[in-house]
Amino acid sequence: MILAKNISLKSFNTFGIDANAKLFCNITSVEILHNVLLEQHESSLFILGGGSNMLLTKDIDALVLHINLKGIEVVNETESTVTIKAMAGENWHEFVLWCLKHNYGGLENLSLIPGNIGTAPIQNIGAYGVELKDVFVSCEAVHIKNQTTKTFSKADCNFGYRESVFKQELNGDYIITSVNLELTKSNHSLHMDYGAIKNELEALKIKKPTIQDISRAVIAIRQSKLPDPKEIGNSGSFFKNPIISSRQFNQLQENFPNLPYYKISEEEVKVPAGWLIEKAGFKGKRFNDYGVHNKQALVLVNYGNANGKDIFELAQLIRKTVKRIFDITIETEVNII
Ligand code: EPU
């Protein structure tokens, strides 16, 4: 087990923030993970997966465990489905491409989401009408304090919109080491209800789409709206889409008749934070080395060497302004460290 000192985390977080880790350990096997947890039980620990959903506002005065567990295997197969076990350190999008190459369906709408397998259940990643929970079977996780291994079923995970038990009651208790997903081998059920997907398939002149076509459409849509973290640092949606009461929504609609919405129930409506932020005047705004993306106002960006504190302050200003104009509180989706 090698512990490195004073390591820059710039290349380990998609925001590209240059914060330092006091100590750093590359976890390449479950055995190493158990050993580190046992030997370092008195150190404060910081678990780092794909680094795609965090904003570092300070140096990490702890031992950073970089979960770099690799491996993909088929663990069960029926005539029509396949269950795949993927280790936590596998890159999400590369895994999606692997599934598409084998013609396994279910993840195509989740193409090009940054991050790793192990962090996908934590916030129940989702895009274009599909969420991880739709294909999730179980995940294995190690308890940080007592090193026991537990298998979490879908019910145990208590998934919600960008939510799970790992962000709530069990926050900070477990390290996810692998995830099992059930995918289809044939008769794939295609999710094309999301308007942008239909339009993109039409533009590509595809009448009978395959799962690979849907993935291509999703990739095209995402590339047209969302910045590639390899070019411009970002963490995808910085805020969650707020859910408001139908009563408040009806009042807002009088002043803002174009406000897009998704009805959740008779009592609740979800509205796009990106729209609110754009209307508040922030879309495309740049302050020195950071700002709000010009094609999707939900995404805050680091153009080079911004520091996390500045981006956090911008986020606070956006929240305050949205609250003042719409009386809606928007919550961050990204973890602020
Ligand atoms: N909109 C604006 N201005 C903007 C951005 C959006 O007016 O700057 C409007 C759009 O015109 C549209 C509505 O808001 O009417 C929704 O926009 P979009 O379809 O782009 O989706 P979103 O609600 O902004 C969510 C997810 C994304 C996911 C897309 C597609 C959240 C917080 N974000 O964004 O997830 O890719 O839907 O399913 O739920 C992520 O989590 O990192 C992420 C990118």
Short mmCIF file of C-alpha atoms and ligand atoms in Angstrom, two decimals:
data_model
loop_
_atom_site.label_atom_id
_atom_site.label_comp_id
_atom_site.label_asym_id
_atom_site.label_seq_id
_atom_site.Cartn_x
_atom_site.Cartn_y
_atom_site.Cartn_z
CA MET A 1 0.00 0.00 0.00
CA ILE A 2 1.58 3.26 -1.13
CA LEU A 3 0.48 6.54 0.42
CA ALA A 4 1.56 9.56 -1.60
CA LYS A 5 1.86 12.99 0.05
CA ASN A 6 0.55 16.34 -1.17
CA ILE A 7 -1.00 15.24 -4.44
CA SER A 8 -2.81 17.71 -6.71
CA LEU A 9 -6.37 16.57 -7.39
CA LYS A 10 -6.73 18.72 -10.54
CA SER A 11 -6.79 15.70 -12.86
CA PHE A 12 -9.05 13.71 -10.50
CA ASN A 13 -12.07 16.05 -10.58
CA THR A 14 -13.96 16.95 -13.76
CA PHE A 15 -14.25 20.58 -12.60
CA GLY A 16 -10.45 20.69 -12.87
CA ILE A 17 -10.01 22.44 -9.52
CA ASP A 18 -6.43 22.44 -8.29
CA ALA A 19 -6.84 21.42 -4.64
CA ASN A 20 -4.30 19.23 -2.83
CA ALA A 21 -4.78 15.97 -0.98
CA LYS A 22 -2.69 15.66 2.18
CA LEU A 23 -2.38 11.90 1.55
CA PHE A 24 -3.50 9.85 -1.44
CA CYS A 25 -3.89 6.12 -2.05
CA ASN A 26 -4.80 4.45 -5.34
CA ILE A 27 -7.21 1.61 -4.52
CA THR A 28 -6.78 -1.04 -7.22
CA SER A 29 -8.22 -4.06 -5.41
CA VAL A 30 -10.86 -4.80 -2.79
CA GLU A 31 -8.10 -6.39 -0.71
CA ILE A 32 -6.07 -3.16 -0.72
CA LEU A 33 -9.25 -1.31 0.28
CA HIS A 34 -9.78 -3.60 3.29
CA ASN A 35 -6.13 -3.25 4.33
CA VAL A 36 -6.18 0.54 4.11
CA LEU A 37 -9.42 0.79 6.06
CA LEU A 38 -8.01 -1.51 8.74
CA GLU A 39 -4.63 0.18 9.05
CA GLN A 40 -5.84 3.76 8.65
CA HIS A 41 -8.91 3.54 10.87
CA GLU A 42 -7.75 6.56 12.83
CA SER A 43 -7.16 8.77 9.78
CA SER A 44 -9.88 10.91 8.36
CA LEU A 45 -10.76 9.59 4.93
CA PHE A 46 -12.10 11.13 1.75
CA ILE A 47 -13.55 8.79 -0.89
CA LEU A 48 -12.89 9.81 -4.48
CA GLY A 49 -14.55 8.07 -7.40
CA GLY A 50 -14.74 9.65 -10.82
CA GLY A 51 -14.67 13.14 -9.26
CA SER A 52 -17.53 14.16 -11.55
CA ASN A 53 -19.98 15.45 -9.00
CA MET A 54 -17.97 17.58 -6.64
CA LEU A 55 -16.69 21.11 -6.28
CA LEU A 56 -13.49 21.31 -4.26
CA THR A 57 -13.42 24.62 -2.39
CA LYS A 58 -10.40 23.75 -0.25
CA ASP A 59 -7.45 21.36 0.12
CA ILE A 60 -8.36 17.94 1.49
CA ASP A 61 -6.79 17.53 4.91
CA ALA A 62 -7.34 13.76 4.87
CA LEU A 63 -6.30 10.50 3.26
CA VAL A 64 -7.93 10.43 -0.19
CA LEU A 65 -8.87 6.92 -1.33
CA HIS A 66 -9.11 6.89 -5.10
CA ILE A 67 -11.46 4.01 -5.97
CA ASN A 68 -9.80 2.56 -9.05
CA LEU A 69 -11.31 -0.96 -9.06
CA LYS A 70 -11.61 -2.37 -12.58
CA GLY A 71 -13.47 -5.27 -14.18
CA ILE A 72 -16.69 -6.11 -16.04
CA GLU A 73 -18.26 -9.58 -16.03
CA VAL A 74 -21.53 -11.27 -16.90
CA VAL A 75 -22.81 -12.92 -13.72
CA ASN A 76 -26.18 -14.22 -14.89
CA GLU A 77 -27.91 -14.74 -18.17
CA THR A 78 -31.40 -15.76 -19.26
CA GLU A 79 -32.79 -16.01 -22.77
CA SER A 80 -33.71 -12.33 -22.82
CA THR A 81 -31.64 -10.63 -20.12
CA VAL A 82 -28.12 -10.41 -18.80
CA THR A 83 -26.86 -9.34 -15.39
CA ILE A 84 -23.53 -7.58 -15.46
CA LYS A 85 -21.25 -6.85 -12.55
CA ALA A 86 -19.08 -3.79 -13.07
CA MET A 87 -16.43 -2.67 -10.63
CA ALA A 88 -16.72 0.80 -9.11
CA GLY A 89 -13.70 2.32 -10.86
CA GLU A 90 -14.89 1.59 -14.41
CA ASN A 91 -15.64 4.75 -16.36
CA TRP A 92 -19.41 5.06 -16.83
CA HIS A 93 -19.48 6.00 -20.51
CA GLU A 94 -16.88 3.41 -21.52
CA PHE A 95 -19.03 0.83 -19.75
CA VAL A 96 -22.13 2.03 -21.65
CA LEU A 97 -20.18 1.64 -24.92
CA TRP A 98 -19.08 -1.86 -23.91
CA CYS A 99 -22.75 -2.79 -23.31
CA LEU A 100 -23.79 -1.35 -26.67
CA LYS A 101 -21.03 -3.28 -28.43
CA HIS A 102 -22.48 -6.47 -26.96
CA ASN A 103 -25.99 -5.27 -27.88
CA TYR A 104 -27.11 -5.14 -24.23
CA GLY A 105 -29.94 -2.60 -23.87
CA GLY A 106 -30.96 -0.28 -21.05
CA LEU A 107 -28.13 2.22 -20.71
CA GLU A 108 -28.22 3.94 -24.12
CA ASN A 109 -30.07 7.02 -22.79
CA LEU A 110 -27.37 7.36 -20.14
CA SER A 111 -24.56 7.70 -22.70
CA LEU A 112 -21.80 10.23 -22.06
CA ILE A 113 -22.60 10.90 -18.40
CA PRO A 114 -19.28 11.71 -16.73
CA GLY A 115 -18.10 9.73 -13.73
CA ASN A 116 -17.57 6.13 -12.68
CA ILE A 117 -19.79 3.11 -12.02
CA GLY A 118 -19.36 3.33 -8.25
CA THR A 119 -20.81 6.80 -7.96
CA ALA A 120 -23.78 6.16 -10.26
CA PRO A 121 -26.02 4.72 -7.50
CA ILE A 122 -25.14 7.46 -5.02
CA GLN A 123 -27.08 10.07 -6.95
CA ASN A 124 -29.14 7.69 -9.12
CA ILE A 125 -27.80 9.24 -12.32
CA GLY A 126 -30.40 10.01 -14.95
CA ALA A 127 -30.92 11.56 -18.36
CA TYR A 128 -33.46 11.59 -21.18
CA GLY A 129 -36.20 9.72 -19.36
CA VAL A 130 -34.06 6.95 -17.84
CA GLU A 131 -32.50 6.62 -14.40
CA LEU A 132 -29.96 4.14 -13.07
CA LYS A 133 -32.65 2.60 -10.86
CA ASP A 134 -34.47 1.32 -13.99
CA VAL A 135 -31.71 -1.26 -14.61
CA PHE A 136 -30.20 -1.53 -11.13
CA VAL A 137 -30.18 -4.93 -9.40
CA SER A 138 -27.78 -4.49 -6.47
CA CYS A 139 -24.46 -3.11 -5.38
CA GLU A 140 -21.75 -4.29 -3.04
CA ALA A 141 -20.24 -1.92 -0.54
CA VAL A 142 -17.71 -2.03 2.28
CA HIS A 143 -18.49 -0.36 5.59
CA ILE A 144 -15.74 2.15 6.29
CA LYS A 145 -15.65 1.70 10.08
CA ASN A 146 -16.02 -2.08 10.49
CA GLN A 147 -15.04 -3.32 6.99
CA THR A 148 -18.06 -5.61 6.62
CA THR A 149 -19.33 -6.14 3.09
CA LYS A 150 -23.00 -5.61 2.38
CA THR A 151 -25.09 -6.23 -0.73
CA PHE A 152 -27.69 -3.49 -1.21
CA SER A 153 -30.82 -4.43 -3.15
CA LYS A 154 -32.70 -1.84 -5.17
CA ALA A 155 -35.16 -1.41 -2.28
CA ASP A 156 -32.27 -0.92 0.19
CA CYS A 157 -30.95 1.95 -1.94
CA ASN A 158 -34.15 3.96 -1.60
CA PHE A 159 -33.63 5.71 -4.93
CA GLY A 160 -35.26 9.07 -5.72
CA TYR A 161 -34.57 11.94 -8.13
CA ARG A 162 -30.77 12.28 -7.86
CA GLU A 163 -31.10 10.65 -4.44
CA SER A 164 -30.30 7.42 -2.62
CA VAL A 165 -29.70 6.08 0.86
CA PHE A 166 -25.97 6.77 0.25
CA LYS A 167 -26.67 10.52 0.19
CA GLN A 168 -29.08 10.31 3.13
CA GLU A 169 -28.98 8.02 6.21
CA LEU A 170 -25.80 6.19 5.13
CA ASN A 171 -23.96 9.27 3.89
CA GLY A 172 -20.22 8.64 4.38
CA ASP A 173 -20.67 5.15 5.86
CA TYR A 174 -19.94 2.89 2.87
CA ILE A 175 -17.66 2.59 -0.14
CA ILE A 176 -19.38 1.04 -3.16
CA THR A 177 -17.08 -1.52 -4.77
CA SER A 178 -19.27 -2.94 -7.57
CA VAL A 179 -22.71 -2.60 -9.14
CA ASN A 180 -24.94 -5.27 -10.75
CA LEU A 181 -27.26 -4.17 -13.56
CA GLU A 182 -29.84 -6.14 -15.53
CA LEU A 183 -29.93 -5.35 -19.24
CA THR A 184 -31.89 -6.76 -22.16
CA LYS A 185 -30.37 -8.97 -24.87
CA SER A 186 -33.23 -8.58 -27.34
CA ASN A 187 -36.62 -6.83 -27.64
CA HIS A 188 -35.05 -3.78 -26.02
CA SER A 189 -37.54 -1.29 -24.64
CA LEU A 190 -36.60 2.02 -26.19
CA HIS A 191 -37.13 5.32 -24.36
CA MET A 192 -37.68 8.05 -26.92
CA ASP A 193 -40.35 10.14 -25.21
CA TYR A 194 -37.90 12.89 -24.50
CA GLY A 195 -38.60 15.42 -27.26
CA ALA A 196 -34.96 16.10 -28.08
CA ILE A 197 -34.32 12.39 -28.80
CA LYS A 198 -37.19 12.16 -31.29
CA ASN A 199 -36.01 15.32 -33.06
CA GLU A 200 -32.44 14.10 -33.21
CA LEU A 201 -33.47 10.71 -34.66
CA GLU A 202 -35.59 12.50 -37.25
CA ALA A 203 -32.65 14.74 -38.12
CA LEU A 204 -30.52 11.62 -38.53
CA LYS A 205 -33.37 10.16 -40.69
CA ILE A 206 -33.61 7.06 -38.52
CA LYS A 207 -37.08 5.47 -38.58
CA LYS A 208 -36.49 2.21 -36.71
CA PRO A 209 -33.85 3.08 -34.15
CA THR A 210 -31.60 0.53 -32.47
CA ILE A 211 -30.14 1.07 -29.00
CA GLN A 212 -26.93 2.15 -30.72
CA ASP A 213 -28.88 4.83 -32.67
CA ILE A 214 -30.41 6.13 -29.44
CA SER A 215 -26.98 6.33 -27.88
CA ARG A 216 -25.71 8.25 -30.92
CA ALA A 217 -28.67 10.66 -30.64
CA VAL A 218 -28.07 11.19 -26.91
CA ILE A 219 -24.35 11.78 -27.52
CA ALA A 220 -25.19 14.36 -30.21
CA ILE A 221 -27.66 16.17 -27.93
CA ARG A 222 -25.30 16.18 -24.97
CA GLN A 223 -22.38 17.36 -27.08
CA SER A 224 -24.46 20.23 -28.43
CA LYS A 225 -25.46 21.46 -24.94
CA LEU A 226 -23.01 20.22 -22.37
CA PRO A 227 -19.32 21.09 -22.23
CA ASP A 228 -16.81 18.23 -22.43
CA PRO A 229 -14.98 18.20 -19.07
CA LYS A 230 -11.74 17.38 -20.94
CA GLU A 231 -12.00 20.80 -22.60
CA ILE A 232 -13.89 22.94 -20.08
CA GLY A 233 -14.01 21.90 -16.42
CA ASN A 234 -17.55 21.23 -15.14
CA SER A 235 -19.67 18.82 -13.10
CA GLY A 236 -22.75 18.58 -15.32
CA SER A 237 -25.89 20.02 -13.77
CA PHE A 238 -24.76 22.12 -10.83
CA PHE A 239 -28.31 22.42 -9.45
CA LYS A 240 -31.28 20.07 -9.22
CA ASN A 241 -34.52 20.95 -10.94
CA PRO A 242 -36.73 22.27 -8.14
CA ILE A 243 -40.10 20.77 -7.30
CA ILE A 244 -42.73 23.34 -6.38
CA SER A 245 -46.41 23.22 -5.41
CA SER A 246 -49.01 23.37 -8.18
CA ARG A 247 -50.38 26.45 -6.45
CA GLN A 248 -47.09 28.31 -6.69
CA PHE A 249 -46.66 27.09 -10.26
CA ASN A 250 -50.07 28.44 -11.33
CA GLN A 251 -49.21 31.83 -9.85
CA LEU A 252 -45.80 31.86 -11.58
CA GLN A 253 -47.35 30.90 -14.90
CA GLU A 254 -49.35 34.13 -14.87
CA ASN A 255 -46.14 36.16 -14.97
CA PHE A 256 -44.04 33.64 -16.91
CA PRO A 257 -46.36 31.86 -19.37
CA ASN A 258 -43.41 30.18 -21.13
CA LEU A 259 -42.06 28.48 -18.01
CA PRO A 260 -41.52 24.81 -19.02
CA TYR A 261 -42.70 22.19 -16.49
CA TYR A 262 -43.13 18.49 -15.78
CA LYS A 263 -46.18 17.61 -13.76
CA ILE A 264 -45.23 15.22 -10.97
CA SER A 265 -48.62 14.82 -9.29
CA GLU A 266 -51.78 16.87 -8.72
CA GLU A 267 -49.91 18.76 -6.02
CA GLU A 268 -46.39 19.07 -7.42
CA VAL A 269 -44.63 20.37 -10.51
CA LYS A 270 -40.93 20.16 -11.45
CA VAL A 271 -39.51 23.20 -13.25
CA PRO A 272 -36.12 23.39 -15.02
CA ALA A 273 -33.52 25.27 -12.99
CA GLY A 274 -31.70 25.97 -16.28
CA TRP A 275 -34.65 28.05 -17.48
CA LEU A 276 -34.88 29.99 -14.19
CA ILE A 277 -31.13 30.71 -14.25
CA GLU A 278 -31.27 31.81 -17.88
CA LYS A 279 -34.19 34.15 -17.13
CA ALA A 280 -32.24 35.50 -14.15
CA GLY A 281 -29.63 36.64 -16.69
CA PHE A 282 -26.76 34.29 -15.92
CA LYS A 283 -26.57 32.14 -19.05
CA GLY A 284 -23.18 32.53 -20.72
CA LYS A 285 -21.93 34.99 -18.07
CA ARG A 286 -18.18 34.78 -17.58
CA PHE A 287 -16.20 36.06 -14.61
CA ASN A 288 -12.44 35.72 -15.11
CA ASP A 289 -11.78 31.99 -15.34
CA TYR A 290 -15.25 30.70 -14.44
CA GLY A 291 -18.87 31.22 -15.33
CA VAL A 292 -22.18 29.80 -16.53
CA HIS A 293 -22.16 27.68 -19.70
CA ASN A 294 -23.53 29.51 -22.73
CA LYS A 295 -25.62 26.57 -23.99
CA GLN A 296 -27.01 25.19 -20.71
CA ALA A 297 -27.43 27.54 -17.76
CA LEU A 298 -27.57 24.64 -15.31
CA VAL A 299 -23.86 24.01 -15.81
CA LEU A 300 -21.16 26.09 -14.10
CA VAL A 301 -17.76 25.96 -15.77
CA ASN A 302 -14.06 26.40 -15.04
CA TYR A 303 -12.28 27.81 -18.09
CA GLY A 304 -8.83 27.06 -16.72
CA ASN A 305 -7.56 27.86 -13.27
CA ALA A 306 -10.61 29.01 -11.35
CA ASN A 307 -10.73 28.19 -7.69
CA GLY A 308 -13.61 26.32 -6.13
CA LYS A 309 -14.48 29.13 -3.70
CA ASP A 310 -15.16 31.56 -6.56
CA ILE A 311 -17.44 29.06 -8.31
CA PHE A 312 -19.23 28.41 -5.02
CA GLU A 313 -19.80 32.14 -4.54
CA LEU A 314 -21.22 32.40 -8.05
CA ALA A 315 -23.57 29.51 -7.23
CA GLN A 316 -24.72 31.35 -4.10
CA LEU A 317 -25.38 34.51 -6.12
CA ILE A 318 -27.41 32.49 -8.64
CA ARG A 319 -29.45 30.86 -5.85
CA LYS A 320 -30.16 34.23 -4.23
CA THR A 321 -31.19 35.83 -7.53
CA VAL A 322 -33.48 32.94 -8.50
CA LYS A 323 -35.06 33.11 -5.03
CA ARG A 324 -35.61 36.84 -5.35
CA ILE A 325 -37.18 36.69 -8.82
CA PHE A 326 -39.20 33.46 -8.62
CA ASP A 327 -39.37 32.75 -4.87
CA ILE A 328 -37.91 29.31 -5.63
CA THR A 329 -34.99 27.81 -3.72
CA ILE A 330 -32.70 25.76 -5.96
CA GLU A 331 -30.51 23.12 -4.34
CA THR A 332 -27.09 22.11 -5.57
CA GLU A 333 -26.75 18.69 -7.16
CA VAL A 334 -22.97 18.80 -6.94
CA ASN A 335 -21.34 18.02 -3.58
CA ILE A 336 -19.59 21.05 -2.18
CA ILE A 337 -16.40 20.06 -0.40
N1 EPU B 1 -33.65 25.39 -20.42
C1 EPU B 1 -33.53 26.74 -20.64
N2 EPU B 1 -32.29 27.32 -20.53
C2 EPU B 1 -31.20 26.60 -20.22
C3 EPU B 1 -31.31 25.22 -19.97
C4 EPU B 1 -32.56 24.62 -20.07
O1 EPU B 1 -34.51 27.41 -20.94
O2 EPU B 1 -30.11 27.19 -20.16
C5 EPU B 1 -34.95 24.75 -20.59
C6 EPU B 1 -34.97 23.92 -21.89
O3 EPU B 1 -35.33 24.68 -22.97
C7 EPU B 1 -36.02 22.87 -21.56
C8 EPU B 1 -35.86 22.67 -20.08
O4 EPU B 1 -35.19 23.81 -19.57
O5 EPU B 1 -37.31 23.37 -21.81
C9 EPU B 1 -35.13 21.40 -19.74
O6 EPU B 1 -33.82 21.43 -20.30
P1 EPU B 1 -32.99 20.10 -20.66
O7 EPU B 1 -33.82 19.18 -21.48
O8 EPU B 1 -31.66 20.51 -21.20
O9 EPU B 1 -32.83 19.34 -19.30
P2 EPU B 1 -32.53 19.87 -17.82
O10 EPU B 1 -33.76 19.70 -17.02
O11 EPU B 1 -31.90 21.21 -17.87
C10 EPU B 1 -31.88 17.49 -16.92
C11 EPU B 1 -30.77 16.85 -16.12
C12 EPU B 1 -29.53 16.62 -17.01
C13 EPU B 1 -29.96 15.70 -18.13
C14 EPU B 1 -31.12 16.37 -18.90
C15 EPU B 1 -31.69 15.47 -19.96
C16 EPU B 1 -31.09 17.59 -13.84
C17 EPU B 1 -30.61 18.48 -12.75
N3 EPU B 1 -30.43 17.70 -14.99
O12 EPU B 1 -31.44 18.78 -17.33
O13 EPU B 1 -28.57 15.95 -16.24
O14 EPU B 1 -28.88 15.45 -19.02
O15 EPU B 1 -32.21 16.67 -18.01
O16 EPU B 1 -32.39 14.40 -19.38
O17 EPU B 1 -32.05 16.84 -13.63
C18 EPU B 1 -26.57 16.10 -14.93
O18 EPU B 1 -27.22 15.64 -13.99
O19 EPU B 1 -25.36 16.39 -14.82
C19 EPU B 1 -27.24 16.37 -16.21
C20 EPU B 1 -26.63 16.97 -17.22
#
